[in-house]
XYZ file of C-alpha atoms in Angstrom:
630
model
C 76.260 -7.088 32.080
C 74.685 -4.413 34.236
C 70.902 -4.634 34.631
C 68.380 -2.182 33.092
C 67.904 -0.683 36.611
C 71.447 1.180 36.174
C 70.873 4.520 34.631
C 73.034 7.665 34.580
C 72.766 10.422 37.101
C 70.952 13.599 36.032
C 74.153 15.529 36.591
C 76.571 14.212 34.009
C 79.433 16.478 35.845
C 79.456 13.838 38.634
C 80.397 10.969 36.762
C 79.539 8.634 39.404
C 77.168 6.479 37.372
C 77.998 3.604 35.000
C 77.169 4.194 31.237
C 73.568 3.981 30.654
C 72.843 1.240 28.383
C 69.103 0.900 28.574
C 69.039 1.389 24.764
C 71.833 -0.921 24.052
C 70.110 -3.806 25.889
C 67.663 -4.652 23.158
C 70.424 -4.035 20.513
C 73.202 -6.125 21.958
C 71.884 -8.121 24.729
C 74.385 -8.380 27.558
C 76.836 -5.373 27.197
C 80.241 -5.361 28.804
C 80.565 -1.712 29.751
C 83.555 0.050 31.350
C 81.897 -0.409 34.612
C 81.521 -4.042 33.943
C 85.065 -4.493 33.024
C 86.178 -2.855 36.343
C 83.568 -5.066 38.291
C 85.386 -8.229 36.642
C 88.701 -7.073 37.441
C 87.749 -6.663 40.931
C 86.153 -10.048 40.949
C 88.647 -12.201 39.166
C 91.947 -10.501 40.469
C 95.038 -9.483 38.648
C 96.442 -11.427 35.642
C 93.886 -13.598 35.084
C 91.852 -13.740 31.649
C 88.074 -12.751 32.043
C 85.953 -15.660 32.535
C 82.260 -15.814 31.574
C 80.430 -13.146 33.396
C 79.218 -14.631 36.508
C 75.297 -15.334 36.605
C 74.615 -13.028 39.340
C 76.663 -10.134 38.063
C 73.578 -8.013 37.282
C 72.526 -8.086 40.699
C 75.700 -8.102 42.983
C 78.792 -5.912 42.853
C 81.422 -5.239 45.358
C 81.684 -2.013 47.151
C 84.771 -0.309 48.639
C 84.941 -2.651 51.456
C 84.018 -5.734 49.803
C 80.435 -5.460 51.072
C 77.471 -6.697 48.428
C 75.832 -3.790 46.514
C 72.946 -4.162 44.164
C 72.951 -3.016 40.792
C 70.365 -0.439 41.747
C 72.668 1.128 44.466
C 75.659 1.523 41.989
C 75.463 5.176 40.996
C 72.182 5.573 42.662
C 73.223 8.841 44.443
C 75.061 10.531 47.237
C 73.332 7.889 49.871
C 75.040 4.939 47.944
C 78.338 6.377 47.643
C 79.823 3.508 49.163
C 78.609 1.191 46.530
C 79.243 3.835 43.891
C 81.379 3.489 40.847
C 84.035 5.635 42.365
C 84.733 3.321 45.149
C 84.500 0.404 42.838
C 87.108 2.000 40.575
C 89.308 2.907 43.214
C 89.224 -0.597 44.917
C 89.931 -1.985 41.443
C 92.938 0.018 41.058
C 94.256 -0.953 44.552
C 93.794 -4.637 43.845
C 94.912 -4.919 40.201
C 98.109 -2.898 40.474
C 100.688 -5.081 38.689
C 104.369 -4.464 38.502
C 106.083 -3.804 35.094
C 107.102 -7.121 33.621
C 111.206 -7.398 33.754
C 110.741 -5.062 36.867
C 109.668 -8.012 39.181
C 106.776 -9.275 37.874
C 107.278 -12.779 36.292
C 110.732 -12.173 34.690
C 111.636 -10.588 31.340
C 110.311 -12.166 28.150
C 112.721 -13.397 25.716
C 110.718 -11.876 22.649
C 112.506 -8.844 21.050
C 110.577 -5.647 21.550
C 110.276 -2.188 20.254
C 110.405 0.334 22.970
C 107.742 3.259 23.123
C 108.047 6.473 24.699
C 104.395 7.481 26.029
C 102.955 10.797 26.180
C 102.326 11.477 29.947
C 98.504 11.767 30.779
C 96.882 10.584 27.529
C 95.134 7.227 28.290
C 92.568 5.684 25.974
C 91.143 2.076 25.132
C 93.464 0.769 22.448
C 92.787 -1.503 19.476
C 94.711 -3.486 16.950
C 96.700 -0.803 14.829
C 97.129 1.645 17.620
C 100.858 2.124 18.722
C 99.822 0.985 22.397
C 98.239 -2.136 21.455
C 100.357 -5.272 21.370
C 98.061 -6.787 18.483
C 99.812 -3.944 16.469
C 102.862 -5.951 16.263
C 102.041 -9.755 16.772
C 99.228 -12.212 17.005
C 97.711 -12.408 20.563
C 95.339 -14.881 21.753
C 91.962 -13.426 22.542
C 92.011 -14.715 26.073
C 95.093 -12.812 26.634
C 94.021 -9.222 25.199
C 92.597 -8.177 28.514
C 95.296 -9.104 30.843
C 97.723 -6.811 32.687
C 100.651 -8.112 30.303
C 99.362 -9.931 27.301
C 101.908 -11.735 25.409
C 102.754 -12.393 21.578
C 101.432 -15.911 20.422
C 104.139 -18.443 20.050
C 105.502 -19.529 17.789
C 106.321 -15.876 17.154
C 105.834 -15.011 13.508
C 108.432 -13.810 11.205
C 108.677 -9.856 11.425
C 106.730 -10.174 14.735
C 107.870 -8.467 17.974
C 106.488 -7.251 21.331
C 106.442 -3.629 22.865
C 107.333 -2.028 26.025
C 106.409 1.290 27.180
C 108.286 4.290 29.187
C 106.395 7.491 30.244
C 107.524 10.848 29.165
C 106.756 12.087 32.700
C 107.693 11.273 36.073
C 107.733 12.833 39.706
C 108.872 16.425 39.771
C 109.532 16.616 36.151
C 108.110 18.602 33.430
C 105.971 16.292 31.374
C 105.527 15.875 27.626
C 101.730 15.990 27.450
C 99.207 15.979 24.339
C 98.953 19.674 24.852
C 102.888 20.175 24.605
C 103.082 17.787 21.709
C 100.573 19.713 19.434
C 102.344 23.201 20.342
C 105.647 23.134 18.253
C 107.094 26.210 19.822
C 106.988 24.622 23.158
C 108.106 20.895 22.320
C 111.040 21.356 19.796
C 113.600 22.969 22.191
C 112.458 22.982 25.605
C 115.136 21.887 27.734
C 112.619 21.421 30.668
C 111.484 18.194 29.043
C 115.038 16.985 29.105
C 114.840 14.953 32.206
C 111.692 13.225 31.228
C 112.963 12.262 27.858
C 116.340 10.991 29.611
C 114.348 8.824 32.230
C 112.296 7.327 29.618
C 115.209 6.714 27.268
C 117.302 5.335 30.140
C 114.764 2.571 30.894
C 114.365 1.473 27.298
C 118.142 1.641 26.696
C 118.739 -0.493 29.620
C 116.226 -3.016 29.013
C 117.827 -5.748 27.016
C 114.405 -6.925 25.156
C 114.139 -3.586 23.467
C 115.796 -3.398 20.533
C 114.746 -0.058 18.979
C 112.783 3.027 19.966
C 109.971 5.296 18.943
C 107.113 7.321 20.359
C 103.311 7.187 20.656
C 102.685 10.532 19.104
C 103.588 11.518 15.647
C 104.679 14.962 16.561
C 107.111 13.385 19.258
C 109.573 13.833 16.172
C 109.802 17.512 17.260
C 111.832 15.964 20.347
C 114.606 14.344 18.424
C 117.161 17.137 19.213
C 116.122 16.642 23.062
C 116.327 12.895 22.629
C 119.850 13.095 20.888
C 121.059 15.163 23.820
C 119.482 12.844 26.405
C 121.156 9.789 24.646
C 124.593 11.656 24.605
C 124.461 12.063 28.506
C 123.562 8.575 28.966
C 126.313 7.111 27.008
C 128.807 9.406 28.557
C 127.440 9.020 32.180
C 126.371 5.303 32.203
C 128.285 3.769 29.360
C 124.921 2.646 27.791
C 124.675 1.633 24.069
C 122.524 3.600 21.853
C 119.647 1.955 19.981
C 118.088 2.733 16.509
C 115.327 5.331 17.033
C 112.716 7.383 15.238
C 110.373 9.397 17.156
C 107.167 9.421 15.000
C 106.233 9.032 11.313
C 106.966 12.775 10.410
C 110.521 11.827 10.949
C 110.184 9.422 7.958
C 109.763 12.325 5.720
C 113.718 12.752 5.069
C 113.381 9.272 3.110
C 111.831 11.440 0.298
C 114.927 13.402 0.088
C 117.050 10.723 -0.951
C 119.159 9.956 -4.053
C 117.413 9.392 -7.391
C 116.732 5.628 -8.061
C 115.196 4.983 -4.798
C 111.516 4.224 -4.732
C 111.150 7.019 -1.978
C 113.014 9.613 -3.925
C 110.718 12.804 -4.513
C 110.805 14.544 -7.767
C 110.099 18.079 -6.296
C 109.073 19.352 -9.577
C 106.150 16.720 -10.292
C 105.464 14.896 -6.993
C 104.034 15.811 -3.628
C 103.340 14.073 -0.203
C 99.776 14.250 1.791
C 100.340 14.372 5.559
C 97.338 13.153 7.405
C 97.131 14.488 11.177
C 94.784 14.141 13.936
C 95.515 17.710 15.112
C 94.463 20.836 13.358
C 93.027 23.292 15.652
C 91.965 26.822 14.901
C 94.537 29.536 15.227
C 94.212 30.541 18.808
C 97.810 30.601 19.995
C 100.726 32.883 19.982
C 103.075 30.293 19.075
C 102.244 30.580 15.361
C 103.248 34.055 15.347
C 106.410 33.409 16.752
C 107.195 30.526 14.119
C 106.120 32.897 11.462
C 108.249 35.676 12.852
C 111.281 33.344 13.024
C 110.686 32.472 9.438
C 110.825 35.998 8.225
C 107.236 37.220 8.240
C 106.878 40.867 8.769
C 104.855 42.454 11.691
C 102.172 44.110 9.378
C 101.718 40.743 7.511
C 100.334 39.193 10.874
C 97.995 41.867 12.042
C 94.442 40.795 12.459
C 95.386 37.179 11.881
C 92.654 34.576 10.764
C 93.076 30.942 9.914
C 93.032 31.650 6.011
C 95.625 34.467 6.509
C 97.989 32.007 8.796
C 97.619 29.264 6.071
C 98.818 31.770 3.415
C 101.749 32.905 5.316
C 102.950 29.342 6.169
C 102.893 28.679 2.445
C 104.462 31.843 1.560
C 107.293 31.527 4.106
C 107.536 28.000 4.724
C 106.351 26.511 1.604
C 104.066 24.049 3.308
C 100.323 23.793 2.000
C 97.729 23.918 4.859
C 94.131 22.997 4.295
C 90.966 23.027 6.364
C 91.677 24.387 9.822
C 95.192 23.144 10.579
C 97.875 25.809 10.889
C 99.111 24.599 14.032
C 99.316 21.147 12.580
C 101.252 22.497 9.568
C 103.594 24.260 12.007
C 104.414 21.014 13.885
C 104.959 19.403 10.503
C 107.596 22.139 9.549
C 109.068 21.802 13.121
C 109.217 17.962 12.644
C 111.243 18.481 9.377
C 113.532 20.986 10.895
C 114.262 18.435 13.570
C 115.227 16.095 10.644
C 117.199 18.563 8.820
C 114.636 18.216 5.826
C 112.801 21.558 5.635
C 113.504 21.615 1.760
C 110.541 19.129 1.501
C 108.033 21.698 3.144
C 107.045 23.064 -0.301
C 105.889 19.291 -1.440
C 103.827 18.569 1.662
C 100.035 19.215 1.933
C 98.644 18.699 5.448
C 95.065 17.629 5.941
C 93.279 16.646 9.351
C 91.009 14.211 10.598
C 89.769 15.761 13.878
C 86.284 16.163 12.425
C 86.255 12.995 10.676
C 83.386 10.677 11.687
C 84.825 7.970 14.141
C 88.070 9.664 14.562
C 86.739 12.541 16.734
C 87.455 10.720 19.992
C 91.058 10.817 19.222
C 91.482 14.476 20.104
C 88.063 15.226 21.905
C 87.855 12.520 24.492
C 90.636 10.280 24.465
C 88.041 7.696 23.822
C 88.092 4.496 21.278
C 88.127 5.794 17.711
C 85.662 4.003 15.199
C 87.635 2.774 12.125
C 84.744 1.623 10.551
C 82.960 4.785 10.563
C 85.959 6.748 9.404
C 86.758 4.488 6.425
C 83.050 5.122 5.320
C 83.622 8.963 4.994
C 87.279 9.835 4.933
C 87.794 9.612 0.917
C 86.194 12.733 -0.245
C 88.512 15.043 1.912
C 91.762 13.136 0.781
C 90.444 13.189 -2.581
C 90.065 17.080 -2.510
C 93.592 17.436 -1.565
C 94.743 15.123 -4.684
C 92.750 17.186 -7.118
C 94.077 20.412 -5.486
C 97.467 19.142 -6.082
C 96.853 17.772 -9.789
C 94.937 20.519 -10.968
C 96.373 23.725 -9.095
C 99.883 22.735 -8.573
C 100.689 20.296 -11.498
C 101.623 17.489 -8.815
C 100.840 13.983 -8.632
C 100.511 12.252 -4.928
C 103.886 10.356 -4.330
C 102.852 9.049 -0.796
C 100.730 9.505 2.069
C 102.040 9.761 5.717
C 99.954 9.265 8.463
C 101.176 11.428 11.678
C 98.647 9.963 14.215
C 99.564 6.811 15.762
C 96.071 5.840 16.089
C 95.641 5.734 12.269
C 97.426 2.688 10.966
C 94.223 0.519 10.846
C 93.189 2.773 8.143
C 96.136 2.532 6.018
C 95.257 -0.862 4.105
C 92.115 0.906 2.688
C 93.859 4.133 1.998
C 96.346 2.337 -0.191
C 93.505 0.514 -1.893
C 91.534 3.637 -2.750
C 94.367 5.977 -3.725
C 96.966 3.355 -5.220
C 99.702 5.092 -3.330
C 102.139 3.783 -0.642
C 101.199 4.709 2.835
C 103.572 5.232 5.686
C 102.495 5.344 9.513
C 103.996 4.385 12.910
C 104.072 0.817 12.310
C 106.384 1.512 9.330
C 108.652 3.183 11.851
C 108.507 0.216 14.101
C 109.111 -2.318 11.762
C 112.060 -0.435 10.056
C 113.852 0.507 13.328
C 113.567 -2.987 14.509
C 114.912 -4.302 11.103
C 117.973 -2.175 11.550
C 118.559 -3.280 15.302
C 120.983 -6.200 14.623
C 123.382 -4.334 12.379
C 123.269 -1.261 14.566
C 124.037 -3.210 17.754
C 126.928 -4.569 15.877
C 128.364 -1.196 15.245
C 127.242 0.853 18.167
C 128.732 -0.798 21.284
C 128.242 0.600 24.729
C 129.873 4.178 25.350
C 129.804 4.630 21.590
C 128.547 8.249 21.084
C 126.888 8.598 17.553
C 124.289 10.876 15.973
C 121.408 8.397 16.113
C 118.852 9.899 14.131
C 121.472 10.809 11.246
C 123.097 7.484 11.609
C 119.786 5.667 11.032
C 119.423 7.100 7.600
C 122.799 5.320 6.868
C 121.694 1.930 7.839
C 121.232 -0.144 5.037
C 118.584 -2.377 6.691
C 116.481 0.636 7.694
C 116.659 1.962 4.213
C 115.848 -1.374 2.841
C 112.856 -2.026 5.065
C 111.361 1.527 3.948
C 111.965 0.562 0.279
C 110.112 -2.723 0.801
C 107.330 -1.101 2.482
C 106.751 1.548 0.120
C 104.412 -0.471 -1.809
C 100.762 0.731 -2.773
C 99.814 -2.932 -2.838
C 101.154 -3.852 0.539
C 98.234 -5.038 2.873
C 99.124 -5.273 6.715
C 97.462 -8.728 7.780
C 97.377 -7.928 11.626
C 94.756 -5.408 11.138
C 92.863 -2.990 8.773
C 90.910 -3.770 5.724
C 91.972 -7.200 4.386
C 92.132 -8.288 0.582
C 88.624 -9.829 0.914
C 87.191 -6.271 2.048
C 86.448 -7.469 5.638
C 87.729 -5.054 8.298
C 89.579 -7.195 10.834
C 88.321 -7.239 14.406
C 85.203 -5.484 13.140
C 83.577 -8.586 11.370
C 79.947 -9.321 12.096
C 79.092 -6.134 13.896
C 75.573 -4.738 13.143
C 74.896 -1.288 12.273
C 73.785 -0.336 15.645
C 76.752 -1.957 17.370
C 79.042 -0.281 15.134
C 77.593 3.218 16.164
C 77.923 2.405 19.763
C 81.545 1.472 19.825
C 82.884 4.622 21.168
C 80.192 4.614 23.777
C 81.526 0.984 25.082
C 85.334 1.398 24.520
C 85.260 -0.753 21.641
C 83.747 -3.612 23.574
C 82.089 -6.464 21.632
C 79.528 -9.134 22.790
C 81.026 -12.393 23.640
C 82.295 -14.769 22.400
C 83.446 -12.263 19.524
C 87.234 -11.692 19.418
C 88.090 -8.751 21.727
C 88.364 -5.348 19.816
C 88.790 -2.436 22.166
C 91.112 -3.232 25.285
C 90.060 -1.868 28.700
C 91.323 1.524 29.513
C 91.754 0.143 32.990
C 94.928 -1.909 31.820
C 96.381 1.021 29.828
C 100.023 0.766 30.189
C 101.279 4.206 31.202
C 104.946 3.073 30.778
C 107.880 2.805 33.070
C 107.759 3.825 36.172
C 103.997 3.341 36.505
C 102.547 -0.172 37.292
C 99.718 -1.337 35.231
C 96.463 -0.855 37.154
C 97.724 2.443 38.885
C 95.665 4.711 36.223
C 93.719 7.190 38.265
C 90.098 6.132 38.128
C 88.922 9.580 37.114
C 91.001 9.240 33.959
C 89.045 6.138 32.941
C 85.567 7.770 32.386
C 84.440 11.069 30.524
C 81.254 12.591 29.918
C 82.510 14.075 26.759
C 81.320 11.179 24.903
C 77.933 12.559 25.398
C 78.717 15.520 23.263
C 76.936 15.364 19.726
C 79.122 13.782 17.250
C 81.774 12.340 19.422
C 81.075 8.748 18.819
C 79.255 9.249 15.411
C 77.689 12.159 13.280
C 74.515 13.519 14.901
C 74.911 10.885 17.688
C 75.590 11.191 21.451
C 76.421 8.585 23.833
C 73.732 7.987 26.584
C 76.420 8.246 29.294
C 80.007 8.669 30.260
C 82.310 6.545 28.190
C 85.632 4.959 28.645
C 88.229 7.621 27.837
C 90.879 10.095 29.327
C 89.187 13.609 28.622
C 89.288 14.144 32.382
C 92.963 13.945 32.428
C 95.663 14.610 29.593
C 93.423 13.631 26.668
C 90.753 16.381 27.382
C 90.380 20.205 26.924
C 93.138 22.137 28.069
C 92.549 25.654 29.300
C 90.672 27.200 32.220
C 88.672 24.703 34.533
C 85.806 24.959 36.840
C 88.142 23.083 39.397
C 89.537 25.033 42.384
C 92.570 22.873 42.186
C 93.485 24.173 38.846
C 95.569 27.122 38.947
C 95.421 29.050 35.622
C 95.078 26.518 32.843
C 95.404 22.817 32.768
C 93.357 19.631 31.947
C 90.171 19.209 33.527
C 91.712 17.080 36.620
C 95.390 17.621 35.594
C 97.149 15.315 33.115
C 97.454 12.407 35.572
C 94.073 12.961 37.474
C 95.839 14.432 40.502
C 93.771 17.449 40.816
C 90.534 15.717 41.166
C 90.346 13.567 44.763
C 87.226 12.039 43.278
C 84.529 12.119 40.151
C 82.841 14.890 42.273
C 85.611 17.223 41.575
C 85.574 16.758 37.657
C 84.107 19.965 36.187
C 80.576 19.483 34.625
C 80.519 18.890 30.769
C 80.238 22.243 29.140
C 77.866 21.757 25.978
C 78.311 25.183 24.809
C 82.088 26.242 24.917
C 81.385 29.551 23.167
C 78.913 30.640 25.883
C 81.104 29.458 28.893
C 85.024 29.929 28.120
C 85.936 29.356 31.780
C 84.990 25.566 31.639
C 87.345 23.688 29.126
C 85.837 20.401 29.826
C 83.732 21.162 26.854
C 82.289 19.608 23.903
C 84.616 20.741 20.804
C 83.354 23.558 18.654
C 82.872 22.100 15.066
C 85.177 23.368 12.255
C 83.126 25.111 9.586
C 83.993 22.400 7.054
C 85.000 18.997 7.360
C 87.185 18.950 4.172
C 89.280 21.015 1.988
C 87.128 22.893 -0.380
C 89.217 22.996 -3.553
C 86.843 22.992 -6.751
C 87.867 21.776 -10.084
C 87.308 24.164 -13.118
C 86.922 23.048 -16.541
């Protein structure tokens, strides 16, 4: 609810101004922008649900020392820095820091929880269906959504549960970041990641409310060998009990390599699986060459490497079918299969990506709010092309679709409706490891060493859960498209409101049910308190790039998102504190003392390759281009 006098600075690189909303005012009336959320956090204190906005909030905000600042001063230039957004957000961070529940903040919850290992440095405004949003797992009262520790509504519905988080990064250890997770050669066997994995698992294994464990990025499945080693050490050294764990939806793929008679059993002669991933960059790293060499490719084959050539070699030597511009995503799927001892399935998998799908672009480009409404309006032709390719070129029918990205579940209901096939995603993982928890606990006492990921595939409760959810008619009632055609939490939005959702972090005008949850309250996971997120990790100028919020559309100013930190461009930066390559401010923002240190937004990355705080280079095509012939 900032007044019309609040405008963005001419230099978007400074990122000191609030989101410019002059064009929105006539559309939505009073808008709750990211800056307004920070102001409200500062004004109402910690742990309290948002009240109706104060009547004078358009005119008065609090500065770094609590002095009154007019809206005209906020972001008004260097002379008003004490009343600028930087100080407002820094003060908010200090005053809203809340200890993790169960670590001294009100006691532990009696509700059973799934434990989630969090990528280090990837922060975003969550929504129902996202792995990091409590509303994915249970009903939450609207007034509780934007509080530091929201609760599941009581009485707890059958099959619902809570969630706890642990970071895959801590002081003085190598972190598991988004960049590492998308680089299969770095992630799968890097023992340097072991301390971070071990500390995250230690917290989740010791917390009694946590009954089972997963991860908040699909390609975390590559970490399962390291996670097994970490749990072996924790059992031996601290006499802990293991818990059922599966680190990402790609780790569900072994379900299709089961005995005939199961619904999930794949007939490898007639059936195939589509894997939807959020990550399919161009072939720009040396790691693909290393993976192909290990698979038996000859040096002469890999000379003058191109994306189509990389895709062809992956299919020749590994069997996996790569489409669009997703060679590295295919390699990551193969690594995940190897971690699960299921590489035999590679020849029955086709991988397609949503990086350029309208509405889904913010996931990889800005750490911003992704727009389920827009994605569901445009996704179908790309998936249909893959279906057609499998049918007409390979003689295969689609058995199932597996969604790799942990921000895809809100799309799954509509995909099931449109393509009449079962869809697995990270919520399938969470539900089924939680189903396995009681029988697992009975057979895995403290100090009992086990092959956790293999044992899970011998747990009858886990397998039955997967069979039950392998249903093309299943509709998730907590989020996504419902049987009446409505998209839950998106109801009643005008066309213009839908288009601006990424710009505002999914904020909806009151009194509507909350959609996006404030990035300021993003739970990084143990050991980081809620509210400790670095202010430079809360806003990004990348939303001003064309196509991030919607096709052919740019947000008028910075948006809620983590692209200055671990959700942004990785590479050389115009930041003197960055040595070599990194995220613009480092994964956790430590390399930017203020927003003034954030590299300016690079609108033309082809022209300036030394500034990776950049707009994405569009892929030549959004969809796989298979053409049917008569």
